[in-house]
mmCIF file of C-alpha atoms in Angstrom:
data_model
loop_
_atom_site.group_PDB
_atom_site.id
_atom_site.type_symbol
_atom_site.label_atom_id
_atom_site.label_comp_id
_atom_site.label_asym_id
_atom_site.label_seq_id
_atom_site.Cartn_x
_atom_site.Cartn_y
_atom_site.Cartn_z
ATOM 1 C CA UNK A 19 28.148 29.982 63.283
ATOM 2 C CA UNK A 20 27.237 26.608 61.963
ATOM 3 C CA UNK A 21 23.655 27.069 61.653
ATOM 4 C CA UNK A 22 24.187 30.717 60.064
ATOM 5 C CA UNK A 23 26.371 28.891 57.286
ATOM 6 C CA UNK A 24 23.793 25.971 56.703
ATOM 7 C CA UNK A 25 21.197 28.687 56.790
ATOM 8 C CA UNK A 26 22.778 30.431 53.982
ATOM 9 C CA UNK A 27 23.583 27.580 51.914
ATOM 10 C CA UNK A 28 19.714 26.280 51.964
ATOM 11 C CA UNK A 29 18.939 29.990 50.675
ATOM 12 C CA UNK A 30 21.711 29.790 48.144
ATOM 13 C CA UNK A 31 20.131 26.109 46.466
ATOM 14 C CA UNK A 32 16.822 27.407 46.597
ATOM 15 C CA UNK A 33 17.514 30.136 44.381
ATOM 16 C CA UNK A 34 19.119 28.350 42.109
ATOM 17 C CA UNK A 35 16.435 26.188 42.086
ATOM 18 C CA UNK A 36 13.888 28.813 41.422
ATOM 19 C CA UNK A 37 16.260 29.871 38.720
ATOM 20 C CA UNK A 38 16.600 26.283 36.785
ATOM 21 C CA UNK A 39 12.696 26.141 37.341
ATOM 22 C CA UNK A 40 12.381 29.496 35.038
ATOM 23 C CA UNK A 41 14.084 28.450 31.799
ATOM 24 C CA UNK A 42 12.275 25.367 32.085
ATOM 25 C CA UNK A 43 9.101 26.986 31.603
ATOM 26 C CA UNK A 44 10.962 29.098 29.164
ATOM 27 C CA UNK A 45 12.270 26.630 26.902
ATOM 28 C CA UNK A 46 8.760 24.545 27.357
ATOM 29 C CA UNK A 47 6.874 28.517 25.672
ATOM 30 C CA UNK A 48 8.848 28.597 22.884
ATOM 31 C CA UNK A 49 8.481 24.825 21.731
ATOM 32 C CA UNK A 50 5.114 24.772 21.968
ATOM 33 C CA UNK A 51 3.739 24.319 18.412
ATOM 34 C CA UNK A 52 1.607 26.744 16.552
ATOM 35 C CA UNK A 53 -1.094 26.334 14.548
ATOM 36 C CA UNK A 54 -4.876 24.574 14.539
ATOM 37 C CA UNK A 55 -5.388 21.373 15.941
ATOM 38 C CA UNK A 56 -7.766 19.413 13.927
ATOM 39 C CA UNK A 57 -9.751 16.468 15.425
ATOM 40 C CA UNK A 58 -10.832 13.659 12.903
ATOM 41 C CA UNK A 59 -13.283 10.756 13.958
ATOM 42 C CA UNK A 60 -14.340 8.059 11.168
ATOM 43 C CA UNK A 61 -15.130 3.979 10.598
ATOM 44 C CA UNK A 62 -12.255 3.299 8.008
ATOM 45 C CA UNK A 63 -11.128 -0.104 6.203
ATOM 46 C CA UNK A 64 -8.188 -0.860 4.182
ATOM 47 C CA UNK A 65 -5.052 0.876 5.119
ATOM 48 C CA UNK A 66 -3.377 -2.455 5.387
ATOM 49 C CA UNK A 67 -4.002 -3.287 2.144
ATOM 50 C CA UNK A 68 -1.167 -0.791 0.867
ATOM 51 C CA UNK A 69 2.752 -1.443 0.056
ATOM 52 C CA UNK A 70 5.650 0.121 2.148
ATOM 53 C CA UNK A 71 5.689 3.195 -0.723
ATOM 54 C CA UNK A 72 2.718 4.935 0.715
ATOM 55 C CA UNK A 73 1.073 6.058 3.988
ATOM 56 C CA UNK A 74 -2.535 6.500 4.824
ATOM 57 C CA UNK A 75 -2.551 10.196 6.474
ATOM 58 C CA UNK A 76 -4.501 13.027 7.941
ATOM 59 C CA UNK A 77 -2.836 15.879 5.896
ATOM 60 C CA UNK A 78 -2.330 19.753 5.621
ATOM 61 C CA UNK A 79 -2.233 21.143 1.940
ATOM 62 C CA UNK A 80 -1.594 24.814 0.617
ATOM 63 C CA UNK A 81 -3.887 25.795 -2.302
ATOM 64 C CA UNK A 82 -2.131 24.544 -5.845
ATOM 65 C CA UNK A 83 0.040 21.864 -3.938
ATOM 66 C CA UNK A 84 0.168 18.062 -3.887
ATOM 67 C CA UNK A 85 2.863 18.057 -0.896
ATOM 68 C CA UNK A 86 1.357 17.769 2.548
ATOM 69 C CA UNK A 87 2.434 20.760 5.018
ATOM 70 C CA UNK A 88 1.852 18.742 7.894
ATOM 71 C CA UNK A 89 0.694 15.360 7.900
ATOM 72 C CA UNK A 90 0.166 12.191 10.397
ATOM 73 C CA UNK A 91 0.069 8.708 9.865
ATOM 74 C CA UNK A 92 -3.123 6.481 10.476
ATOM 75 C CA UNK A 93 -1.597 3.573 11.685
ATOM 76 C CA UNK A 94 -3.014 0.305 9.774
ATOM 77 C CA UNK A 95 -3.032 -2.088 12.544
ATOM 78 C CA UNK A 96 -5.704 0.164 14.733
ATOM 79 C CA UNK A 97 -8.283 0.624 11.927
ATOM 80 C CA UNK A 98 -9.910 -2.143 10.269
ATOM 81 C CA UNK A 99 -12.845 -1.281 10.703
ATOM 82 C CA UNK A 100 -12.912 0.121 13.703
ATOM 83 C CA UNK A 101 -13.510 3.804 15.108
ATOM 84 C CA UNK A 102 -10.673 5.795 14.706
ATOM 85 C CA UNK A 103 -9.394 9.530 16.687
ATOM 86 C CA UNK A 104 -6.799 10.962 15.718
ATOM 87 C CA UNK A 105 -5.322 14.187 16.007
ATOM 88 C CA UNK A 106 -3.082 16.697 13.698
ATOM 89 C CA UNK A 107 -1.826 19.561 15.555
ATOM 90 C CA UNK A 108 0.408 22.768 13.903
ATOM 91 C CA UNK A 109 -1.764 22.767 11.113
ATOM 92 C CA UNK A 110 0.096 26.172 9.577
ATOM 93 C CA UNK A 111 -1.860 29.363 8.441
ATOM 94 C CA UNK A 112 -0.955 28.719 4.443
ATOM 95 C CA UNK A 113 -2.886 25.955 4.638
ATOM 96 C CA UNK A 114 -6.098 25.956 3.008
ATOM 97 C CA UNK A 115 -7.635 22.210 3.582
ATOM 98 C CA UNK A 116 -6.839 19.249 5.393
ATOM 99 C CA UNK A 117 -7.874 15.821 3.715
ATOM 100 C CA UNK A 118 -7.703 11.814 4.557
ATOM 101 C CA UNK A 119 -5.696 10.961 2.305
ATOM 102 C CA UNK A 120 -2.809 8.440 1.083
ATOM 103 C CA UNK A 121 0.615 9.769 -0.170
ATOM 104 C CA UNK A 122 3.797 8.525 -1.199
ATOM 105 C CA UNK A 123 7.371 8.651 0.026
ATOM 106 C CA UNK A 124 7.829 12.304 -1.174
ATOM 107 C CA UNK A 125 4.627 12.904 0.455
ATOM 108 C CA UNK A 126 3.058 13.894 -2.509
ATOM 109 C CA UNK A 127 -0.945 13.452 -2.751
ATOM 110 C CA UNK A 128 -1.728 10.480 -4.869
ATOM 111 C CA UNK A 129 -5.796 10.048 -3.853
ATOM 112 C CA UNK A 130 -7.772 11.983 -1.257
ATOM 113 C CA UNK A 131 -10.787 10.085 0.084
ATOM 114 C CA UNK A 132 -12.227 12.965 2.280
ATOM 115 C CA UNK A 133 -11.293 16.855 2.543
ATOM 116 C CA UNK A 134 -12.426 19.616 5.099
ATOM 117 C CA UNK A 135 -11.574 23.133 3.550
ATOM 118 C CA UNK A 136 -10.423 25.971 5.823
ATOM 119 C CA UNK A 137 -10.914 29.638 6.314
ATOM 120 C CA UNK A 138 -9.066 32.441 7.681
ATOM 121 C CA UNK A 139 -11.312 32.995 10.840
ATOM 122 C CA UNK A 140 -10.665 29.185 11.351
ATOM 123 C CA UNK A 141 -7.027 30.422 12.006
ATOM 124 C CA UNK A 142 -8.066 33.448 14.543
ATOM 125 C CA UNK A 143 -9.291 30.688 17.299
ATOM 126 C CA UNK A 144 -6.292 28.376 17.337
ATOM 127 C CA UNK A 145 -7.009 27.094 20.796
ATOM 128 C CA UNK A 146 -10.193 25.362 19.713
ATOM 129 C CA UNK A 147 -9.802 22.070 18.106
ATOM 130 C CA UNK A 148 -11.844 21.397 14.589
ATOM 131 C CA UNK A 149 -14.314 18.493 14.182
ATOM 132 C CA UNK A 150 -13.530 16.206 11.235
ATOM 133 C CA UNK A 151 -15.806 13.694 10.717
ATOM 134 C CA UNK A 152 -15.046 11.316 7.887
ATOM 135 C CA UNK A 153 -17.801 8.841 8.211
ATOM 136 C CA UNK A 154 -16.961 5.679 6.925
ATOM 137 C CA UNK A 155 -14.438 5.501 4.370
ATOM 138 C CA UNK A 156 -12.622 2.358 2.186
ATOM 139 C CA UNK A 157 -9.357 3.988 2.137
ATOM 140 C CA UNK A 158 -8.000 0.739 0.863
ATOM 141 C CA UNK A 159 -5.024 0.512 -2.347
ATOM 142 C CA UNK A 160 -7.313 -1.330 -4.525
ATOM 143 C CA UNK A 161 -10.072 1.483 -4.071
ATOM 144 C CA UNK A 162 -7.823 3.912 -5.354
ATOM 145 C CA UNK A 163 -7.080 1.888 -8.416
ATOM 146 C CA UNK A 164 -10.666 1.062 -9.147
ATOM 147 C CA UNK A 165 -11.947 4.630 -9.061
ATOM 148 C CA UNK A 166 -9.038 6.987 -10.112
ATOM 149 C CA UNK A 167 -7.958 4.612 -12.669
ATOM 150 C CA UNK A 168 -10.091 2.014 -14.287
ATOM 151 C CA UNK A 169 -13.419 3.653 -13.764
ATOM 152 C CA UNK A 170 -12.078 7.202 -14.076
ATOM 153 C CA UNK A 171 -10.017 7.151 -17.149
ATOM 154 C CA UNK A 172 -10.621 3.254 -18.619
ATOM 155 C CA UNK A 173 -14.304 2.762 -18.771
ATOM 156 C CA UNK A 174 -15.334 5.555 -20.776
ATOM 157 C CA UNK A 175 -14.363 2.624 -23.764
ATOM 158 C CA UNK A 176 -14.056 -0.556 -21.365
ATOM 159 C CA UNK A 177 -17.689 -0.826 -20.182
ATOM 160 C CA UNK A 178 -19.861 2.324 -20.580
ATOM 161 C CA UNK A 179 -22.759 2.789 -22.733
ATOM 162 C CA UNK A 180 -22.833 -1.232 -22.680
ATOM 163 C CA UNK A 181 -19.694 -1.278 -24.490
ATOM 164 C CA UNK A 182 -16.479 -3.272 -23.191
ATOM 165 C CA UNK A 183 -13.620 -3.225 -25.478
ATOM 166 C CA UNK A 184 -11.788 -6.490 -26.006
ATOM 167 C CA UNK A 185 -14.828 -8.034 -23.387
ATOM 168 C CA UNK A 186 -12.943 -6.032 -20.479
ATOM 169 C CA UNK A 187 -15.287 -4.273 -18.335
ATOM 170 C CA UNK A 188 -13.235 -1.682 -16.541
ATOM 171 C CA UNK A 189 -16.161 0.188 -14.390
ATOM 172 C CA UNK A 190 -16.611 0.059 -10.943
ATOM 173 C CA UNK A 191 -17.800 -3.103 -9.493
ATOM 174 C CA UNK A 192 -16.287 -5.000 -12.597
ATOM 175 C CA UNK A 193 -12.963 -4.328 -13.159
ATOM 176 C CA UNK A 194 -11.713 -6.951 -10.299
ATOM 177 C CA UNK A 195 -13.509 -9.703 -11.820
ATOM 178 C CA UNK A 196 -12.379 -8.697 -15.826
ATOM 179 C CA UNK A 197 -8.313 -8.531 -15.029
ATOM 180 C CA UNK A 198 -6.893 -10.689 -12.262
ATOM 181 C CA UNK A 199 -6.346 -13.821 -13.469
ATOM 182 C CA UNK A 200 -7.997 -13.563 -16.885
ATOM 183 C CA UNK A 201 -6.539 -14.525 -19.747
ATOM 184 C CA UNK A 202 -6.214 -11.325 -22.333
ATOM 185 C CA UNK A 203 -8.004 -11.955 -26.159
ATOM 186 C CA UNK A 204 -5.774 -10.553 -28.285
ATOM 187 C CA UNK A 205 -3.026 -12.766 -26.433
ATOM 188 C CA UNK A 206 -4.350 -15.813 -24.426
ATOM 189 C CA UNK A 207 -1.021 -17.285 -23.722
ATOM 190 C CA UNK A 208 -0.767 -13.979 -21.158
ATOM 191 C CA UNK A 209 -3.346 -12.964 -18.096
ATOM 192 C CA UNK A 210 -4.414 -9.301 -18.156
ATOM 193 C CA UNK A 211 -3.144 -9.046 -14.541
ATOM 194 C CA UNK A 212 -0.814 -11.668 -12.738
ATOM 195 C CA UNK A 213 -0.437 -11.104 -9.216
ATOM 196 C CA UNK A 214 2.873 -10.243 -7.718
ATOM 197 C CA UNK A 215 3.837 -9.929 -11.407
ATOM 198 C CA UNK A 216 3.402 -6.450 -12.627
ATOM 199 C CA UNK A 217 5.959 -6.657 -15.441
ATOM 200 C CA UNK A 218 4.620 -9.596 -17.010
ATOM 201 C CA UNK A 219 1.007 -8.343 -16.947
ATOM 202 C CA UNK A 220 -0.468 -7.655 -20.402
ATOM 203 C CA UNK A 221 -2.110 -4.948 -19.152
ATOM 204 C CA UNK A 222 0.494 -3.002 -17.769
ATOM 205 C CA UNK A 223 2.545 -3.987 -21.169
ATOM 206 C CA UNK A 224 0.182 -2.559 -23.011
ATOM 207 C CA UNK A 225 0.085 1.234 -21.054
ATOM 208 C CA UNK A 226 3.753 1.194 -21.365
ATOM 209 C CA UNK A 227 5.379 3.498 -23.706
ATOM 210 C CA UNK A 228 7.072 1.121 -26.853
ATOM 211 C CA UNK A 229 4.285 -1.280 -27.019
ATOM 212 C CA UNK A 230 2.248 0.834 -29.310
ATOM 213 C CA UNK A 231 1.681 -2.020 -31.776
ATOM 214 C CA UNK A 232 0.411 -4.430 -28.801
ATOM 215 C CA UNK A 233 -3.190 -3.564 -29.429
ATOM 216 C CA UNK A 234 -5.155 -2.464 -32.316
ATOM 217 C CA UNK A 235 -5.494 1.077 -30.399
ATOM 218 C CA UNK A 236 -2.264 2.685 -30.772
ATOM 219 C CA UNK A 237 -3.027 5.422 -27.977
ATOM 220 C CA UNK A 238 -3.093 3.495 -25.009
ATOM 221 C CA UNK A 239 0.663 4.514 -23.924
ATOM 222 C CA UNK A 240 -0.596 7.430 -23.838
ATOM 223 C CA UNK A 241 -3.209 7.151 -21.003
ATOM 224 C CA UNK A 242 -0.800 7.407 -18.272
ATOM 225 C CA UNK A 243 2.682 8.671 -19.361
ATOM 226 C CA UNK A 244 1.861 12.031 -18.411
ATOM 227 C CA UNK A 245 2.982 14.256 -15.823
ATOM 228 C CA UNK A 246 -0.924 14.201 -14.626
ATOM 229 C CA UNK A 247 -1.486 10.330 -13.707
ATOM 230 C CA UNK A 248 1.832 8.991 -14.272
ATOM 231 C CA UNK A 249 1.597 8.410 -10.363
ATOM 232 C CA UNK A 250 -1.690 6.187 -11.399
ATOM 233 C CA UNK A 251 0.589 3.889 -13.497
ATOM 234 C CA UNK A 252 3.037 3.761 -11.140
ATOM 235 C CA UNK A 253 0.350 2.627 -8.669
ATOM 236 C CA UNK A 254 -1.385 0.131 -10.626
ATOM 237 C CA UNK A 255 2.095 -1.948 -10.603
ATOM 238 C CA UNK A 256 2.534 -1.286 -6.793
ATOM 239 C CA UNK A 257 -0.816 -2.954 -6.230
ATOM 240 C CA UNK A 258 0.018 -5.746 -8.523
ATOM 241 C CA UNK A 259 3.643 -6.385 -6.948
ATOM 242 C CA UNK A 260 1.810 -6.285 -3.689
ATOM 243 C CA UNK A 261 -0.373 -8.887 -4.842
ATOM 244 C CA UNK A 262 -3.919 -7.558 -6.638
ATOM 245 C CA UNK A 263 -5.469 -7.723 -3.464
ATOM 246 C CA UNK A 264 -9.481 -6.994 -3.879
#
């Protein structure tokens, strides 16, 4: 009689096994996450460089928006310089590109330094994994600076053509050497750019809105107190708190 009850109980615990063993697998389905899976490979330098208010990040975006879908950090310490794979899975189907790029702590876009666009047929084979190769990219905080805002919007009068307004040559390659630690003309007693010293840089004085009558050109408060590149004033003084690091 023994042997019948131990007999029955083994039966009993194995089926309840079996049992727990199903919603498992169950619960395992339904979190499995959706999407594509994009692969990207790439030599990058400089994601050190930037401040606690922003993130170097492989990044979903819908068409019209700055704010990443998806996104996943590039962590600083394993890429200077060095090869870098890295993967961003549940990439969702309103997406229309993913991009290296940095963002800030809404995770709004504030410079993209590579982009891969997508498709729709892209989305009917979500089991394969897409190649991004971004070659080798400075994705460093002073980068940004130099090309989205001194050679991008300040050169066109500081340093084009031959031409460099108040001897400030603002275009790629330049700009470094013209504001960090240079004394401004118009006010000698003040450096265009003081490290770890945003507020008392003339140059940031002079883009901020009130100090029209700083310079003999009364628009530049205008350059970046828009909605457009207001995030590219807000980054020059982020670099310069952090230290105007080249």
């Amino acid at each position: 009689m023994n042997k019948i009850l131990t007999l029955l109980w083994c039966c009993a615990a194995l089926l309840l096994a079996s049992c727990d063993s199903g919603n498992i697998h169950e619960e395992m389905a339904t979190t499995t996450r959706e999407g594509l899976t994009v692969r990207m490979t790439g030599r990058l330098r400089g994601a050190e460089s930037w401040s606690d208010r922003y993130q170097v990040v492989l990044a979903a975006f819908a068409d019209g928006s700055d704010y990443t879908l998806v996104q996943k950090e590039i962590p600083s310490q394993l890429i200077d310089g060095d090869s870098v794979n890295l993967v961003l899975s549940g990439v969702p189907s309103e997406a229309n590109r993913v991009q290296l790029c940095v963002v800030d702590r809404v995770r709004e876009r504030v410079a993209t330094f590579s982009d891969l666009k997508l498709t729709p047929k892209m989305f009917e084979r979500t089991r394969d994994t897409l190649r991004f190769d971004v070659g080798r990219s400075n994705v460093g905080m002073y980068a940004v600076v130099e090309d989205h805002l001194f050679d991008n919007l300040c050169s066109k009068c500081h340093g084009t053509n031959g031409h460099a307004a108040a001897g400030m040559d603002l275009r790629k390659g330049h700009a470094y050497a013209a504001t960090v630690g240079v004394a401004s003309r118009l006010n000698p007693e003040a450096q265009r750019i003081v490290p770890g010293q945003a507020d008392n840089s003339w140059l940031v004085r002079v883009l901020t809105e009130g100090n029209e009558g700083l310079t003999h050109y009364k628009d530049h408060t205008l350059i970046l107190n828009n909605e457009r590149d207001s995030k590219y004033f807000t980054l020059l003084k982020d670099w310069i708190n952090a230290g105007a690091k080249p």
